[in-house]
Every structure is written in structure tokens, then in C-alpha cells.
C-alpha positions as MATLAB code, in Angstrom:
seq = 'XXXXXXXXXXXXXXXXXXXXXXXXXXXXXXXXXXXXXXXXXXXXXXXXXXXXXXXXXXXXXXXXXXXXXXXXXXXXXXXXXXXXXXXXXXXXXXXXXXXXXXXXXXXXXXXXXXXXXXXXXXXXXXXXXXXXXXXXXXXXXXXXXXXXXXXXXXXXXXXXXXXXXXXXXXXXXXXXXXXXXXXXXXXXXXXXXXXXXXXXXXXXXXXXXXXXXXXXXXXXXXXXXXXXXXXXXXXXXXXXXXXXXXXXXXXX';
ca = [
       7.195   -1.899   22.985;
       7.074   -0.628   19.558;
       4.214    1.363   17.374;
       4.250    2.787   13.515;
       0.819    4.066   13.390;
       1.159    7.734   14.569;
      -0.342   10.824   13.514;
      -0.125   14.439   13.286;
      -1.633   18.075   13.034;
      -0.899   17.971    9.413;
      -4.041   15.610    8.383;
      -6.282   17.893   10.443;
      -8.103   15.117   12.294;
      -5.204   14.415   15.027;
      -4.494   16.549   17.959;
      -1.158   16.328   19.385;
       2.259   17.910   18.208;
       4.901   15.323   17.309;
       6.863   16.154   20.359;
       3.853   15.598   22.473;
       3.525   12.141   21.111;
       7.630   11.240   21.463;
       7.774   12.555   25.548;
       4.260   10.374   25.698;
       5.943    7.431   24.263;
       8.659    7.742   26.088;
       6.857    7.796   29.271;
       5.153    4.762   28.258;
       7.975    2.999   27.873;
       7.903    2.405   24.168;
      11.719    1.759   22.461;
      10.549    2.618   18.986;
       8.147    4.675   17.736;
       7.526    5.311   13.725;
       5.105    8.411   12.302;
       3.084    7.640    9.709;
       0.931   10.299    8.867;
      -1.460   10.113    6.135;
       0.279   10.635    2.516;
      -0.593   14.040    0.333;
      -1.136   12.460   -2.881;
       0.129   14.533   -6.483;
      -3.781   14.901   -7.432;
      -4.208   14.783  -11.828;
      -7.592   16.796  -10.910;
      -8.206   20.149   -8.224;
      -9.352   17.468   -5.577;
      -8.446   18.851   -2.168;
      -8.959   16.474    0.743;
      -9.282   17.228    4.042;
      -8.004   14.104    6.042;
      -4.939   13.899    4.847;
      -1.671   16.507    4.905;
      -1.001   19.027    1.994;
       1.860   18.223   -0.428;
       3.631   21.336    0.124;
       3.319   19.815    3.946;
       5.371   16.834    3.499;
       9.179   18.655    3.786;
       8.438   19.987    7.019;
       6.951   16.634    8.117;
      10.068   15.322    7.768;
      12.577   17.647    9.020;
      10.300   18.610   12.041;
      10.766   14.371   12.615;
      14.465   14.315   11.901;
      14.768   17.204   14.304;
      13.501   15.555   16.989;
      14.880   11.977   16.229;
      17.987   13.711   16.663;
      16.958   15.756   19.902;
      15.557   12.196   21.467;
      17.977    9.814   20.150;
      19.595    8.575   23.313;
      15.843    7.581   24.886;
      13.514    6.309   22.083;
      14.554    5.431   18.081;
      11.884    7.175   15.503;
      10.993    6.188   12.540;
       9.956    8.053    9.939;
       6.990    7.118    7.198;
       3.518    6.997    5.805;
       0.085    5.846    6.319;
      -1.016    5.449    2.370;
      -3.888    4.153    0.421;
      -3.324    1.850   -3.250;
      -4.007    4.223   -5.721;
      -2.507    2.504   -8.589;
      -1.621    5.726  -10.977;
      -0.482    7.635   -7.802;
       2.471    5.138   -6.983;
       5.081    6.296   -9.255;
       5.146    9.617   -7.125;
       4.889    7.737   -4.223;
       8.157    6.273   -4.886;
      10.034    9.398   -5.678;
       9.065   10.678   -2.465;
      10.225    7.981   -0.281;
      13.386    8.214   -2.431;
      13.527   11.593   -2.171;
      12.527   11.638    1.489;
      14.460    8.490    2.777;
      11.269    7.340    4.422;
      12.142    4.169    6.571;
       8.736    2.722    6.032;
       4.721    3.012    4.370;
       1.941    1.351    5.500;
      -0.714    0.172    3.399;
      -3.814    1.859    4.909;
      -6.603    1.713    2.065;
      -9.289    3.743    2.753;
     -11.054    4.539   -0.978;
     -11.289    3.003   -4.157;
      -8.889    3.789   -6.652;
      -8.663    7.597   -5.672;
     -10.517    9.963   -2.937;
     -11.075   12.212   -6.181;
     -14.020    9.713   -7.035;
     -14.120    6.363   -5.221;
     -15.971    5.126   -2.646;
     -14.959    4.991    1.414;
     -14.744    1.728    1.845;
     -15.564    1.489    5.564;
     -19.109    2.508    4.505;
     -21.427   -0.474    4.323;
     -20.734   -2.137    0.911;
     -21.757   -4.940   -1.122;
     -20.484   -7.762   -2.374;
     -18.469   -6.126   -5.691;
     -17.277   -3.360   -3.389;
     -16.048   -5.944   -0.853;
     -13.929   -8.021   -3.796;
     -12.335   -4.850   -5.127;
     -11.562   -3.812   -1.224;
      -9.802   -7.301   -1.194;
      -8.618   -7.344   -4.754;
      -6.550   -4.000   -4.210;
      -5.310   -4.662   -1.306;
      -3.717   -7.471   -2.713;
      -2.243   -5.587   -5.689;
      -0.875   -2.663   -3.050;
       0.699   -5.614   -1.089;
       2.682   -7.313   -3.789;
       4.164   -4.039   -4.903;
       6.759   -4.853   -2.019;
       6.199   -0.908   -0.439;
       4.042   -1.471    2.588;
       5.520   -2.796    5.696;
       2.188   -4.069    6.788;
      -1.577   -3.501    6.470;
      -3.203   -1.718    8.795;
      -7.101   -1.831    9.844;
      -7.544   -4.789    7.096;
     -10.931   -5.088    8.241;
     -11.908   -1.723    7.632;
     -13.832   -2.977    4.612;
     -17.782   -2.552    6.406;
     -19.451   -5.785    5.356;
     -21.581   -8.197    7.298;
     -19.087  -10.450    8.882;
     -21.427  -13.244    9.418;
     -21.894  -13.573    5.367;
     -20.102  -16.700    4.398;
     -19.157  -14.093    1.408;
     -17.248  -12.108    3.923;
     -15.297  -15.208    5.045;
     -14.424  -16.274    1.455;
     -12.921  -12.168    0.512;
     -10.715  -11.512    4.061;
      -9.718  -15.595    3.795;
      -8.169  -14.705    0.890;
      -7.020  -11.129    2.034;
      -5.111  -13.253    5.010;
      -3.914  -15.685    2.618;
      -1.612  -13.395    0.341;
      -0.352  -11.173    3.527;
       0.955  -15.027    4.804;
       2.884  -15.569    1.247;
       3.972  -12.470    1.087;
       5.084  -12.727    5.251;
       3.161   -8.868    5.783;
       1.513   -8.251    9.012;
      -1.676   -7.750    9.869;
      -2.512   -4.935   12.096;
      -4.949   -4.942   14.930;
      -5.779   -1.394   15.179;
      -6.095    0.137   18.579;
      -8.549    3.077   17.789;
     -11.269    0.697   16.137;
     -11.085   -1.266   19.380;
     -11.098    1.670   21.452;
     -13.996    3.332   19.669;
     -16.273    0.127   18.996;
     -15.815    0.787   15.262;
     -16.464   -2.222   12.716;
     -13.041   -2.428   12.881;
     -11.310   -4.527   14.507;
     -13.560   -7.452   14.517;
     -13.280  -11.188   16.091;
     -14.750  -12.988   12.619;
     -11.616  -11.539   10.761;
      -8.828  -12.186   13.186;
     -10.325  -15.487   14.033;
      -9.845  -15.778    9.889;
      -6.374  -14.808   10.741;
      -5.779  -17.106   13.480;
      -6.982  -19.966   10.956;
      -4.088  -19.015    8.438;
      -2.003  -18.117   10.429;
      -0.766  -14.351    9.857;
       1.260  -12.183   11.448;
      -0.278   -9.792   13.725;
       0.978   -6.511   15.137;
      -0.886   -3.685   17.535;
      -1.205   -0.260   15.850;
      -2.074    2.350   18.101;
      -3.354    4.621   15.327;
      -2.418    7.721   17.570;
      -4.291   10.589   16.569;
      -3.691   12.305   20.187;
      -0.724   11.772   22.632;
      -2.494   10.229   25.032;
      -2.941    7.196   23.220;
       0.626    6.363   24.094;
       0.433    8.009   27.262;
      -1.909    5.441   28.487;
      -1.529    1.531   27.840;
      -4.929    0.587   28.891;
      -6.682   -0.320   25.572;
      -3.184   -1.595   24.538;
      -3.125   -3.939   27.605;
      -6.955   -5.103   26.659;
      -6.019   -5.532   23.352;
      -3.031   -7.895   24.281;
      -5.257   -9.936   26.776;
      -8.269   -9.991   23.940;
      -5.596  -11.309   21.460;
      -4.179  -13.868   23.314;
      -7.853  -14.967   23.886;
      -7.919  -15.353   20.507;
      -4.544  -17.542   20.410;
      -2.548  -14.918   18.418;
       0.650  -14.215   18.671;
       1.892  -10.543   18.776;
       4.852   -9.382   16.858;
       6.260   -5.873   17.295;
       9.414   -5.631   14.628;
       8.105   -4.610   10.654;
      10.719   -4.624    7.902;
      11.789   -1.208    6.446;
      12.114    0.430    3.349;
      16.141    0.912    4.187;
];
């Protein structure tokens, strides 16, 4: 049992420390588990977010993880990476980071449009334009070749019964099954009864056939302390007829 959607203190919406979340894991029986905390982005403007870690954060992020990978490598392998959004004029950075860094992995986990400086949230209810330029840069973040997989793709809040909502995450599916990147099915949305995940998109997926994979998007230890929703989500899935993968493709 494997999961690469794990957060920390540093984004100042999750709970746990990261040892708390390895000795949880490890009690859980998990094998791997990867950290992907949510990127610090090299702002042009004075924009300070506050769901997301500091720059000046992202050192110790990494050596506290190396630390422990170290202290816990003969009962669980950790990865070490990102959860980050597409912002198009921010990638260049990006990349010297995870060269700098070694980071074994980034997922693609777009939450605004273009930049949190300005854009829109896009899992507030949107319209039809909003919708396309969800799809439309997910698509572009995807064939940069940096994100291991997509997580919450149906974050995007639209009415799923709109045939318009079929035609954008149809076509969402169909690039992440050229370009062979998972889909994740993202275990706090399910937990939480958020619009996220939902049946009409992973039925979509089902149809096209994609690559699925549970994210636990841990924001406290006890989500990998306790398999509960992870054991309703497998059940729910299979339901569904998908297929479950648990192995991503790394950076290095």
C-alpha cells in the first residue's frame, strides 16, 4: 500500500508533524509513502498566501524528510516531492528547485488560474469559460512531462449533469490516457462529501479508460492511521469497474 499525497505543518492547514504521519503509515501497513506538500511559489508581486509553505520553508522541508527517510529506512521507503499548481511563468523556478532539491516527484494539483496572486479558485462554482481553461491548463501542466499524476481532477466545481461538463473532463481523461498519467481519486473529497470526487467524472474515466490511483490527501496522521475511507473507497471503485494502481513514475 502506497500514498504520495501527504501534507505538513508548513502549509498551515495540516495538523500532524511528518514523523507523526511516517509511525502512522507504518502502522497501517503502507510500504511507501511520498510528501507532497504544497509548493512556495517565487511570487513577481508581494502576494503572500496562506495555504501553502513559505519559500524560505522549503530547505528544511527537505532535510527534516531526508532525516527521517534515513531514521525509517529499514520499515517504510519515503519519497520526497510536491503538491503544485500550473502556473505557466512560475515553472522555470519550479525546475531549479527540484534540481536543486532532488525531489523524486510533483504532482499536478491545480487549484487557481494562472496564479493565486489574481486568478480564480477553481473549485468555486464556475461557468462554462472557467471550466475550459480548468481543462485547458491542466492539459498544458500535463504535457510538460513534471507531474507524476493529477490529483483531485475533478476539483473544477461545475454541474456534472451538463452535457458541457462531460465534453471538458472527456477530454481532460483523454490526454492523461496519451500521455499514460494517473488520475487520482482523492480520499479527503470522499471523506468530506466535497464536489470532489464525483461518480459522473470517474464513470468518464472508466469510459476511456485511465489510470486511477487513491490519494489520501493527508492533512492529519490519522488519515493513514485509519484505512476506513481507504477501504470504502476501494469497494466504491471497484463498483465502478476501475482498476487501482499504486506505483507513479518519478522525477529520478
Amino acid at each position: 500500500m502506497k500514498n504520495y499525497h501527504t501534507h505538513t505543518k508548513r502549509c498551515y492547514h495540516a495538523m500532524s508533524s511528518e514523523e507523526e504521519y511516517i509511525k502512522a503509515a507504518i502502522q497501517s501497513g503502507y510500504t511507501e509513502l511520498g510528501f507532497s506538500d504544497h509548493t512556495p511559489w517565487h511570487y513577481d508581486s508581494t502576494f503572500h498566501s496562506s495555504m501553502r509553505m513559505e519559500e524560505d520553508k522549503l530547505e528544511g522541508y527537505v532535510q527534516t524528510l531526508r532525516t527521517l527517510k534515513e531514521k525509517y529506512k529499514d520499515q517504510i521507503s519515503i519519497k520526497i516531492g510536491l503538491e503544485c499548481e500550473y502556473f505557466e511563468k512560475y515553472i522555470p523556478w519550479l525546475k531549479e528547485m527540484i534540481q536543486r532539491y532532488e525531489l523524486d516527484y510533483v504532482i499536478l494539483g491545480h487549484h487557481y488560474d494562472e496564479t493565486d496572486e489574481t486568478g480564480i479558485y477553481f473549485g468555486r462554482k464556475l461557468n462554462e469559460k472557467q471550466l475550459k481553461k480548468y481543462v485547458d491548463s491542466c492539459i498544458e501542466g500535463l504535457e510538460t512531462g513534471l507531474f507524476s499524476y493529477l490529483a483531485h481532477p475533478d476539483l473544477a466545481n461545475f454541474d456534472i449533469y451538463n452535457p458541457v461538463y462531460t465534453k471538458e473532463m472527456t477530454r481532460l481523461c483523454l490526454k492523461a490516457k496519451e500521455l499514460d498519467i494517473p488520475l487520482e481519486f482523492n480520499l479527503l473529497g470522499f471523506a468530506t462529501y466535497r464536489q470532489y470526487p464525483n461518480e459522473v467524472f470517474f464513470k468518464i474515466a472508466k469510459k476511456v479508460g485511465n489510470k486511477v490511483i487513491i490519494g489520501t490527501d493527508a492533512h492529519e496522521a490519522r488519515a493513514l492511521s485509519s484505512l476506513k475511507i481507504y477501504n470504502q473507497a476501494i469497494i466504491y471503485l471497484k463498483q465502478l469497474g476501475i482498476e487501482v494502481i499504486e506505483d507513479i513514475k518519478f522525477l529520478r
